[in-house]
């Protein structure tokens, strides 16, 4: 998870995205209006937040099921339209959906999210996809995934198409599975990505969304694809890809597992030009992408990718006797401060069992300090892999360890930033 976060942050920074953290819960209307009342996410999966005093009332708040609606709420509330446009934001954090937990589907999961708000241009769609691609490439899973892309037109195009779709199904409703019959009434577009075979068979002779797109949408789509080709990005056009949410217009895309497809999508996104206005802001075009961290990590595991282990223990300090214990607390603190991963003084165990512990913690070196060593002003330094030890002056312990580990391997993340200097 840490490595994914780093890759996201790194690629986001290179492309000028700034980090945003919105609250874990919002006024439920933000999600209902933004995502759409007749989507699975809002209809079935929203976790409501109640206070103890008001537990009988309809709750005002809900845990966020995704990040986009909150980020747009924040864009409006904090006057981000005053900033140079587009505003590029990225976010990483937990999201919540009440669903039956299963592999790849959890009630609390994590998303990484990129948003470009305030400008509409096909080059931004292509650039967003490029940033996501760089992240997936960094994580060594790009070759396992396939980019699916579609253009679902403007809201007006879709209204016309939905009418045609409803007309088509008149008299055929009874051939649809129950869930899809319901969807036909509430959110007919969802039929397109229905997993039901009967629905898919009927859809073969139904009108296609593509036929209802206006010229501008077609041109927009062609330009996005042309830019993607220019960037060397492979894609598959997928006319059934609609994404479940109400706020999408024009470009929609998803990254699918090359074998299991939509079921295991690692992430998806698209253009959502009407959303900010729906939430009470000025008309503001935008596009975004959300990736699932757990599914990304799963792909990395499948690909045999091993992120570097940054938690390796460098030094275990073993001690015996009250004086040695007191002295080694200072030594441990000094080593840690220099960037050496150090543990020790964990309890009252014998030297022998402390050595065993050092082995179990996989420490590279052990420093041993007993009563005798304290008196003599020395300490025993043991190389765990070589199984060899030697006595050195106590004062030389820190520089000697640093020499052995190597200056470049010290963990000095915060020290390197020189805060306040
Ligand atoms: P969505 O916008 O619903 O397509 O979600 C974007 C991505 O978040 C998906 O492609 C998944 O990778 C991830 N995701 C969505 N819901 C869940 C969940 N319940 N558990 C784990 N990951 C999820």
Tab-separated table of C-alpha atoms and ligand atoms in Angstrom:
chain	number	residue	atom	x	y	z
A	1	UNK	CA	0.000	0.000	0.000
A	2	UNK	CA	2.858	2.354	0.837
A	3	UNK	CA	4.557	1.663	-2.462
A	4	UNK	CA	1.377	2.274	-4.452
A	5	UNK	CA	0.885	5.516	-2.572
A	6	UNK	CA	4.427	6.588	-3.419
A	7	UNK	CA	4.025	5.792	-7.101
A	8	UNK	CA	0.773	7.766	-7.216
A	9	UNK	CA	2.294	10.717	-5.390
A	10	UNK	CA	5.383	10.720	-7.581
A	11	UNK	CA	3.521	10.674	-10.899
A	12	UNK	CA	0.970	13.182	-9.593
A	13	UNK	CA	3.692	15.633	-8.568
A	14	UNK	CA	5.466	15.332	-11.905
A	15	UNK	CA	2.226	16.340	-13.604
A	16	UNK	CA	1.409	19.269	-11.298
A	17	UNK	CA	-1.352	17.664	-9.235
A	18	UNK	CA	-1.770	18.897	-5.656
A	19	UNK	CA	-2.890	16.657	-2.818
A	20	UNK	CA	-6.339	17.041	-1.328
A	21	UNK	CA	-7.832	15.278	1.709
A	22	UNK	CA	-11.553	15.528	2.176
A	23	UNK	CA	-13.471	14.233	5.218
A	24	UNK	CA	-14.439	10.602	5.426
A	25	UNK	CA	-18.117	11.542	5.631
A	26	UNK	CA	-20.216	14.212	3.972
A	27	UNK	CA	-23.749	15.401	3.801
A	28	UNK	CA	-25.492	12.468	2.143
A	29	UNK	CA	-27.001	14.774	-0.466
A	30	UNK	CA	-23.526	15.282	-1.938
A	31	UNK	CA	-23.476	11.616	-2.928
A	32	UNK	CA	-27.152	11.326	-3.766
A	33	UNK	CA	-27.099	14.333	-6.062
A	34	UNK	CA	-23.610	13.754	-7.378
A	35	UNK	CA	-23.506	10.029	-7.970
A	36	UNK	CA	-27.216	9.657	-8.673
A	37	UNK	CA	-30.072	8.314	-6.577
A	38	UNK	CA	-30.681	5.299	-8.800
A	39	UNK	CA	-27.167	3.951	-8.840
A	40	UNK	CA	-26.164	0.857	-6.875
A	41	UNK	CA	-23.696	2.932	-4.883
A	42	UNK	CA	-26.360	5.279	-3.523
A	43	UNK	CA	-29.353	2.970	-3.550
A	44	UNK	CA	-27.731	0.006	-1.831
A	45	UNK	CA	-24.191	0.681	-0.748
A	46	UNK	CA	-24.179	3.950	1.174
A	47	UNK	CA	-23.219	3.698	4.856
A	48	UNK	CA	-25.249	6.229	6.834
A	49	UNK	CA	-23.722	8.054	9.784
A	50	UNK	CA	-25.991	8.627	12.781
A	51	UNK	CA	-25.309	10.435	16.017
A	52	UNK	CA	-26.513	8.828	19.215
A	53	UNK	CA	-29.004	11.600	19.970
A	54	UNK	CA	-30.556	11.480	16.540
A	55	UNK	CA	-30.503	7.758	15.918
A	56	UNK	CA	-34.232	7.714	15.170
A	57	UNK	CA	-34.064	10.373	12.494
A	58	UNK	CA	-33.070	9.864	8.901
A	59	UNK	CA	-29.336	10.416	8.953
A	60	UNK	CA	-27.914	13.544	7.457
A	61	UNK	CA	-24.481	12.140	6.660
A	62	UNK	CA	-22.977	9.218	4.815
A	63	UNK	CA	-19.496	7.683	4.606
A	64	UNK	CA	-17.909	8.470	1.271
A	65	UNK	CA	-18.258	5.664	-1.290
A	66	UNK	CA	-15.752	7.385	-3.615
A	67	UNK	CA	-13.764	10.608	-3.680
A	68	UNK	CA	-14.907	12.625	-6.696
A	69	UNK	CA	-18.137	14.088	-5.299
A	70	UNK	CA	-16.376	15.286	-2.130
A	71	UNK	CA	-13.534	16.840	-4.096
A	72	UNK	CA	-16.028	18.745	-6.244
A	73	UNK	CA	-17.902	19.888	-3.143
A	74	UNK	CA	-14.583	21.142	-1.830
A	75	UNK	CA	-13.724	22.865	-5.132
A	76	UNK	CA	-16.958	24.848	-4.890
A	77	UNK	CA	-16.796	25.535	-1.163
A	78	UNK	CA	-13.201	26.788	-1.213
A	79	UNK	CA	-13.549	28.962	-4.306
A	80	UNK	CA	-11.057	26.984	-6.339
A	81	UNK	CA	-12.515	28.475	-9.503
A	82	UNK	CA	-10.390	31.539	-8.597
A	83	UNK	CA	-7.218	29.506	-9.086
A	84	UNK	CA	-5.566	29.101	-12.492
A	85	UNK	CA	-7.581	26.449	-14.374
A	86	UNK	CA	-7.507	23.556	-14.648
A	87	UNK	CA	-7.055	22.666	-10.999
A	88	UNK	CA	-5.376	19.276	-10.792
A	89	UNK	CA	-5.902	17.364	-7.574
A	90	UNK	CA	-5.056	13.917	-6.311
A	91	UNK	CA	-6.276	12.057	-3.245
A	92	UNK	CA	-5.623	8.742	-1.538
A	93	UNK	CA	-7.838	7.354	1.185
A	94	UNK	CA	-10.437	4.919	2.465
A	95	UNK	CA	-13.899	4.652	0.914
A	96	UNK	CA	-16.893	2.682	2.146
A	97	UNK	CA	-19.554	0.673	0.356
A	98	UNK	CA	-22.063	-1.600	2.007
A	99	UNK	CA	-21.953	-4.695	-0.124
A	100	UNK	CA	-21.493	-8.407	0.463
A	101	UNK	CA	-17.741	-8.692	1.100
A	102	UNK	CA	-15.946	-11.005	-1.325
A	103	UNK	CA	-12.618	-11.198	-3.087
A	104	UNK	CA	-11.767	-7.767	-4.467
A	105	UNK	CA	-14.848	-6.205	-2.891
A	106	UNK	CA	-14.621	-4.869	0.636
A	107	UNK	CA	-16.748	-2.622	2.791
A	108	UNK	CA	-13.761	-0.450	3.512
A	109	UNK	CA	-11.280	-0.161	0.672
A	110	UNK	CA	-8.855	2.478	-0.557
A	111	UNK	CA	-8.815	4.566	-3.663
A	112	UNK	CA	-6.226	6.726	-5.367
A	113	UNK	CA	-7.811	9.426	-7.339
A	114	UNK	CA	-6.833	12.064	-9.914
A	115	UNK	CA	-9.052	14.975	-10.921
A	116	UNK	CA	-8.601	17.727	-13.532
A	117	UNK	CA	-11.221	20.414	-12.920
A	118	UNK	CA	-12.053	23.628	-14.742
A	119	UNK	CA	-11.143	23.015	-18.376
A	120	UNK	CA	-12.460	20.832	-21.141
A	121	UNK	CA	-10.093	19.640	-23.815
A	122	UNK	CA	-9.384	16.210	-25.306
A	123	UNK	CA	-5.700	16.686	-24.474
A	124	UNK	CA	-6.604	16.643	-20.776
A	125	UNK	CA	-8.449	13.329	-21.159
A	126	UNK	CA	-5.359	11.892	-22.835
A	127	UNK	CA	-2.993	13.366	-20.232
A	128	UNK	CA	-5.035	11.974	-17.356
A	129	UNK	CA	-4.966	8.505	-18.904
A	130	UNK	CA	-1.231	8.917	-19.406
A	131	UNK	CA	-0.604	9.726	-15.729
A	132	UNK	CA	-2.608	6.666	-14.663
A	133	UNK	CA	-0.708	4.552	-17.144
A	134	UNK	CA	2.627	5.726	-15.746
A	135	UNK	CA	1.537	4.673	-12.249
A	136	UNK	CA	0.452	1.233	-13.463
A	137	UNK	CA	3.699	0.910	-15.377
A	138	UNK	CA	5.744	1.878	-12.295
A	139	UNK	CA	3.922	-0.831	-10.368
A	140	UNK	CA	4.782	-3.351	-13.121
A	141	UNK	CA	1.194	-4.399	-13.794
A	142	UNK	CA	0.424	-2.516	-17.007
A	143	UNK	CA	0.897	-5.608	-19.177
A	144	UNK	CA	-1.776	-7.435	-17.154
A	145	UNK	CA	-4.385	-4.764	-17.850
A	146	UNK	CA	-6.384	-3.536	-20.811
A	147	UNK	CA	-7.581	0.006	-21.228
A	148	UNK	CA	-11.265	0.115	-22.232
A	149	UNK	CA	-12.572	3.393	-23.552
A	150	UNK	CA	-15.857	4.788	-24.808
A	151	UNK	CA	-17.649	8.076	-25.370
A	152	UNK	CA	-21.157	8.231	-23.918
A	153	UNK	CA	-22.019	11.637	-25.358
A	154	UNK	CA	-23.719	14.594	-23.699
A	155	UNK	CA	-26.569	14.398	-21.202
A	156	UNK	CA	-28.994	15.280	-24.053
A	157	UNK	CA	-27.626	12.485	-26.244
A	158	UNK	CA	-28.195	10.069	-23.428
A	159	UNK	CA	-31.753	11.239	-22.743
A	160	UNK	CA	-32.585	10.569	-26.399
A	161	UNK	CA	-30.863	7.197	-26.287
A	162	UNK	CA	-32.574	6.166	-23.055
A	163	UNK	CA	-35.938	6.933	-24.675
A	164	UNK	CA	-35.033	4.723	-27.623
A	165	UNK	CA	-33.831	1.985	-25.307
A	166	UNK	CA	-37.057	2.101	-23.306
A	167	UNK	CA	-39.105	1.997	-26.517
A	168	UNK	CA	-37.122	-1.000	-27.673
A	169	UNK	CA	-37.898	-2.908	-24.490
A	170	UNK	CA	-41.632	-2.199	-24.564
A	171	UNK	CA	-43.248	-5.633	-24.610
A	172	UNK	CA	-39.935	-7.329	-23.911
A	173	UNK	CA	-39.693	-6.462	-20.216
A	174	UNK	CA	-40.745	-9.915	-19.112
A	175	UNK	CA	-37.751	-11.457	-20.850
A	176	UNK	CA	-35.430	-9.438	-18.655
A	177	UNK	CA	-34.161	-10.767	-15.309
A	178	UNK	CA	-35.842	-9.087	-12.354
A	179	UNK	CA	-32.961	-6.779	-11.461
A	180	UNK	CA	-32.698	-5.512	-15.037
A	181	UNK	CA	-36.453	-4.966	-15.227
A	182	UNK	CA	-36.054	-2.646	-12.291
A	183	UNK	CA	-33.066	-0.935	-13.880
A	184	UNK	CA	-35.069	-0.331	-17.013
A	185	UNK	CA	-37.323	1.869	-14.890
A	186	UNK	CA	-34.664	3.646	-12.848
A	187	UNK	CA	-31.349	3.674	-14.726
A	188	UNK	CA	-31.724	2.019	-18.154
A	189	UNK	CA	-28.119	2.710	-19.184
A	190	UNK	CA	-27.032	0.189	-16.594
A	191	UNK	CA	-28.518	-2.530	-18.791
A	192	UNK	CA	-25.576	-2.075	-21.158
A	193	UNK	CA	-23.030	-3.389	-18.682
A	194	UNK	CA	-25.425	-5.932	-17.155
A	195	UNK	CA	-23.814	-9.270	-16.426
A	196	UNK	CA	-27.063	-11.120	-17.226
A	197	UNK	CA	-26.863	-13.223	-20.357
A	198	UNK	CA	-30.553	-12.760	-21.262
A	199	UNK	CA	-30.128	-9.002	-21.157
A	200	UNK	CA	-27.026	-9.119	-23.305
A	201	UNK	CA	-28.765	-11.262	-25.923
A	202	UNK	CA	-31.696	-8.813	-26.147
A	203	UNK	CA	-29.295	-5.891	-26.353
A	204	UNK	CA	-27.715	-7.284	-29.503
A	205	UNK	CA	-30.675	-6.020	-31.531
A	206	UNK	CA	-31.291	-2.890	-29.430
A	207	UNK	CA	-30.344	0.594	-30.659
A	208	UNK	CA	-26.712	1.522	-29.914
A	209	UNK	CA	-25.643	4.535	-27.878
A	210	UNK	CA	-23.117	5.309	-30.574
A	211	UNK	CA	-25.944	6.168	-33.018
A	212	UNK	CA	-27.165	8.924	-30.706
A	213	UNK	CA	-23.930	10.820	-30.246
A	214	UNK	CA	-23.777	14.349	-31.627
A	215	UNK	CA	-21.021	15.389	-34.018
A	216	UNK	CA	-19.102	17.209	-31.330
A	217	UNK	CA	-18.921	14.113	-29.138
A	218	UNK	CA	-17.748	12.007	-32.068
A	219	UNK	CA	-15.079	14.506	-32.916
A	220	UNK	CA	-14.060	14.804	-29.283
A	221	UNK	CA	-13.702	11.058	-29.030
A	222	UNK	CA	-11.689	10.785	-32.236
A	223	UNK	CA	-9.316	13.478	-30.973
A	224	UNK	CA	-8.837	11.749	-27.609
A	225	UNK	CA	-8.012	8.487	-29.401
A	226	UNK	CA	-5.640	10.288	-31.723
A	227	UNK	CA	-3.809	11.832	-28.748
A	228	UNK	CA	-3.612	8.432	-27.044
A	229	UNK	CA	-2.054	6.968	-30.156
A	230	UNK	CA	0.403	9.853	-30.225
A	231	UNK	CA	1.378	8.980	-26.670
A	232	UNK	CA	1.785	5.321	-27.588
A	233	UNK	CA	-1.108	4.249	-25.356
A	234	UNK	CA	-2.912	1.068	-26.405
A	235	UNK	CA	-6.685	0.995	-25.890
A	236	UNK	CA	-9.740	-1.017	-26.776
A	237	UNK	CA	-12.887	0.785	-27.844
A	238	UNK	CA	-15.776	-0.652	-25.879
A	239	UNK	CA	-19.244	0.551	-26.805
A	240	UNK	CA	-20.889	-1.143	-23.822
A	241	UNK	CA	-18.757	0.679	-21.276
A	242	UNK	CA	-21.024	3.246	-19.577
A	243	UNK	CA	-19.837	3.387	-15.923
A	244	UNK	CA	-22.590	3.219	-13.339
A	245	UNK	CA	-22.715	6.810	-12.211
A	246	UNK	CA	-25.008	9.598	-13.363
A	247	UNK	CA	-22.399	12.275	-13.596
A	248	UNK	CA	-20.389	10.989	-16.547
A	249	UNK	CA	-20.435	12.584	-19.995
A	250	UNK	CA	-18.268	11.971	-23.042
A	251	UNK	CA	-15.092	10.049	-22.265
A	252	UNK	CA	-15.347	7.034	-19.949
A	253	UNK	CA	-12.585	4.501	-19.432
A	254	UNK	CA	-11.586	1.596	-17.227
A	255	UNK	CA	-8.537	-0.559	-16.711
A	256	UNK	CA	-9.591	-4.223	-16.837
A	257	UNK	CA	-7.763	-7.355	-15.887
A	258	UNK	CA	-6.741	-9.015	-19.162
A	259	UNK	CA	-8.504	-12.252	-18.192
A	260	UNK	CA	-11.485	-11.416	-16.012
A	261	UNK	CA	-12.468	-8.069	-17.545
A	262	UNK	CA	-14.989	-5.739	-15.922
A	263	UNK	CA	-15.438	-7.893	-12.853
A	264	UNK	CA	-11.982	-7.113	-11.636
A	265	UNK	CA	-11.552	-3.579	-12.932
A	266	UNK	CA	-8.620	-1.985	-11.223
A	267	UNK	CA	-9.976	1.486	-11.744
A	268	UNK	CA	-12.074	3.698	-13.893
A	269	UNK	CA	-12.952	7.231	-14.659
A	270	UNK	CA	-14.273	9.687	-17.112
A	271	UNK	CA	-15.437	13.158	-17.889
A	272	UNK	CA	-18.080	14.577	-15.583
A	273	UNK	CA	-18.820	18.038	-16.949
A	274	UNK	CA	-22.274	18.438	-15.289
A	275	UNK	CA	-21.284	17.396	-11.747
A	276	UNK	CA	-20.092	20.689	-10.260
A	277	UNK	CA	-23.233	22.467	-11.432
A	278	UNK	CA	-25.346	19.614	-10.030
A	279	UNK	CA	-23.679	20.244	-6.677
A	280	UNK	CA	-24.506	23.945	-6.754
A	281	UNK	CA	-21.393	25.409	-8.388
A	282	UNK	CA	-20.924	27.234	-11.684
A	283	UNK	CA	-20.789	25.219	-14.882
A	284	UNK	CA	-17.319	23.627	-14.669
A	285	UNK	CA	-16.003	20.822	-16.850
A	286	UNK	CA	-13.882	18.099	-15.261
A	287	UNK	CA	-12.413	14.653	-15.691
A	288	UNK	CA	-11.144	12.139	-13.160
A	289	UNK	CA	-9.962	8.625	-12.432
A	290	UNK	CA	-10.223	6.408	-9.349
A	291	UNK	CA	-8.125	3.286	-8.835
A	292	UNK	CA	-8.671	0.603	-6.195
A	293	UNK	CA	-5.587	0.065	-4.035
A	294	UNK	CA	-6.462	-3.449	-2.861
A	295	UNK	CA	-7.035	-4.604	-6.421
A	296	UNK	CA	-3.837	-2.889	-7.529
A	297	UNK	CA	-1.920	-4.680	-4.760
A	298	UNK	CA	-3.546	-7.956	-5.809
A	299	UNK	CA	-2.366	-7.438	-9.380
A	300	UNK	CA	1.141	-6.737	-8.112
A	301	UNK	CA	1.102	-9.981	-6.136
A	302	UNK	CA	-0.105	-11.911	-9.179
A	303	UNK	CA	2.674	-10.355	-11.241
A	304	UNK	CA	5.222	-11.382	-8.593
A	305	UNK	CA	6.200	-7.763	-7.961
A	306	UNK	CA	8.011	-7.303	-4.661
A	307	UNK	CA	8.235	-3.731	-3.418
A	308	UNK	CA	11.524	-3.054	-1.618
A	309	UNK	CA	11.452	-3.904	2.093
A	310	UNK	CA	12.030	-0.618	3.865
A	311	UNK	CA	11.387	-2.107	7.290
A	312	UNK	CA	14.601	-4.146	7.472
A	313	UNK	CA	16.057	-4.069	11.001
A	314	UNK	CA	19.675	-2.874	11.047
A	315	UNK	CA	20.641	-3.213	14.679
A	316	UNK	CA	19.431	-5.092	17.737
A	317	UNK	CA	20.852	-3.805	21.036
A	318	UNK	CA	21.061	-6.538	23.683
A	319	UNK	CA	21.796	-5.593	27.260
A	320	UNK	CA	22.135	-7.072	30.721
A	321	UNK	CA	21.957	-5.338	34.085
A	322	UNK	CA	20.279	-2.066	35.110
A	323	UNK	CA	23.253	0.123	34.234
A	324	UNK	CA	23.696	-1.407	30.782
A	325	UNK	CA	19.987	-1.024	30.126
A	326	UNK	CA	20.050	2.642	31.054
A	327	UNK	CA	23.142	3.280	28.890
A	328	UNK	CA	21.777	1.470	25.879
A	329	UNK	CA	18.585	3.534	25.826
A	330	UNK	CA	20.771	6.480	24.911
A	331	UNK	CA	22.643	4.416	22.315
A	332	UNK	CA	19.373	3.243	20.710
A	333	UNK	CA	18.101	6.827	20.539
A	334	UNK	CA	21.346	8.039	18.910
A	335	UNK	CA	21.357	5.270	16.306
A	336	UNK	CA	17.720	5.877	15.386
A	337	UNK	CA	18.352	9.596	15.077
A	338	UNK	CA	21.133	8.938	12.570
A	339	UNK	CA	18.737	6.900	10.452
A	340	UNK	CA	19.679	3.408	11.637
A	341	UNK	CA	16.678	1.089	12.171
A	342	UNK	CA	17.252	-0.028	15.755
A	343	UNK	CA	15.394	-1.982	18.411
A	344	UNK	CA	16.426	-3.244	21.820
A	345	UNK	CA	15.845	-2.996	25.577
A	346	UNK	CA	12.547	-4.780	25.096
A	347	UNK	CA	12.381	-6.561	28.429
A	348	UNK	CA	14.218	-8.550	31.046
A	349	UNK	CA	15.255	-11.610	29.030
A	350	UNK	CA	18.648	-13.312	29.297
A	351	UNK	CA	21.411	-12.386	26.861
A	352	UNK	CA	20.986	-15.700	25.112
A	353	UNK	CA	17.277	-15.224	24.476
A	354	UNK	CA	17.887	-11.617	23.393
A	355	UNK	CA	20.335	-12.959	20.795
A	356	UNK	CA	17.682	-15.357	19.578
A	357	UNK	CA	15.273	-12.453	19.319
A	358	UNK	CA	17.849	-10.464	17.310
A	359	UNK	CA	17.903	-13.379	14.885
A	360	UNK	CA	14.127	-13.504	14.651
A	361	UNK	CA	13.912	-9.768	13.988
A	362	UNK	CA	16.398	-10.367	11.183
A	363	UNK	CA	18.786	-7.707	12.485
A	364	UNK	CA	21.996	-7.285	10.487
A	365	UNK	CA	24.066	-6.436	13.567
A	366	UNK	CA	23.749	-6.859	17.291
A	367	UNK	CA	25.371	-4.620	19.873
A	368	UNK	CA	25.855	-6.342	23.245
A	369	UNK	CA	26.259	-4.433	26.437
A	370	UNK	CA	26.666	-6.220	29.772
A	371	UNK	CA	27.778	-5.017	33.199
A	372	UNK	CA	31.442	-5.758	32.407
A	373	UNK	CA	31.348	-3.856	29.118
A	374	UNK	CA	29.789	-0.803	30.793
A	375	UNK	CA	32.607	-0.751	33.330
A	376	UNK	CA	35.285	-1.128	30.635
A	377	UNK	CA	33.710	1.451	28.318
A	378	UNK	CA	33.400	-1.073	25.484
A	379	UNK	CA	30.611	-2.825	23.581
A	380	UNK	CA	30.454	-6.077	21.590
A	381	UNK	CA	29.542	-5.782	17.924
A	382	UNK	CA	28.246	-8.931	16.253
A	383	UNK	CA	27.759	-9.428	12.538
A	384	UNK	CA	24.725	-11.718	12.480
A	385	UNK	CA	25.159	-13.172	8.990
A	386	UNK	CA	28.875	-13.874	9.451
A	387	UNK	CA	28.396	-15.019	13.056
A	388	UNK	CA	31.510	-13.074	14.090
A	389	UNK	CA	31.918	-10.594	16.903
A	390	UNK	CA	34.478	-8.127	18.208
A	391	UNK	CA	34.885	-5.659	21.040
A	392	UNK	CA	34.992	-1.946	20.188
A	393	UNK	CA	35.128	1.226	22.326
A	394	UNK	CA	31.575	2.240	23.337
A	395	UNK	CA	32.076	5.722	21.833
A	396	UNK	CA	32.819	4.221	18.445
A	397	UNK	CA	29.604	2.192	18.283
A	398	UNK	CA	27.538	4.737	16.319
A	399	UNK	CA	30.187	5.678	13.688
A	400	UNK	CA	31.161	2.013	13.260
A	401	UNK	CA	27.568	0.939	12.611
A	402	UNK	CA	27.081	3.809	10.134
A	403	UNK	CA	30.253	2.742	8.315
A	404	UNK	CA	29.011	-0.852	8.099
A	405	UNK	CA	25.532	0.033	6.888
A	406	UNK	CA	26.701	2.737	4.520
A	407	UNK	CA	25.761	6.416	4.621
A	408	UNK	CA	23.456	6.019	1.577
A	409	UNK	CA	21.406	3.340	3.291
A	410	UNK	CA	20.500	5.435	6.310
A	411	UNK	CA	16.818	6.199	6.723
A	412	UNK	CA	16.816	9.978	6.941
A	413	UNK	CA	13.602	10.798	5.119
A	414	UNK	CA	12.544	13.755	7.282
A	415	UNK	CA	16.052	14.985	8.033
A	416	UNK	CA	16.703	15.347	4.287
A	417	UNK	CA	13.971	17.968	3.901
A	418	UNK	CA	15.860	20.452	6.127
A	419	UNK	CA	12.676	21.907	7.558
A	420	UNK	CA	13.164	25.405	8.913
A	421	UNK	CA	16.737	25.782	7.676
B	1	LIG	P1	-15.763	2.673	-9.362
B	1	LIG	O1	-15.696	4.153	-9.551
B	1	LIG	O2	-16.953	2.199	-8.643
B	1	LIG	O3	-15.526	1.945	-10.647
B	1	LIG	O4	-14.517	2.319	-8.412
B	1	LIG	C1	-13.195	2.536	-8.847
B	1	LIG	C2	-12.322	1.412	-8.409
B	1	LIG	O5	-12.326	1.281	-6.980
B	1	LIG	C3	-12.735	0.044	-8.895
B	1	LIG	O6	-12.262	-0.197	-10.190
B	1	LIG	C4	-12.081	-0.869	-7.884
B	1	LIG	O7	-10.718	-1.075	-8.175
B	1	LIG	C5	-12.186	-0.072	-6.614
B	1	LIG	N1	-13.353	-0.503	-5.820
B	1	LIG	C6	-14.631	-0.103	-5.941
B	1	LIG	N2	-15.422	-0.691	-5.014
B	1	LIG	C7	-14.627	-1.506	-4.294
B	1	LIG	C8	-14.835	-2.389	-3.171
B	1	LIG	N3	-16.038	-2.547	-2.596
B	1	LIG	N4	-13.751	-3.069	-2.688
B	1	LIG	C9	-12.536	-2.911	-3.261
B	1	LIG	N5	-12.278	-2.102	-4.293
B	1	LIG	C10	-13.298	-1.397	-4.815
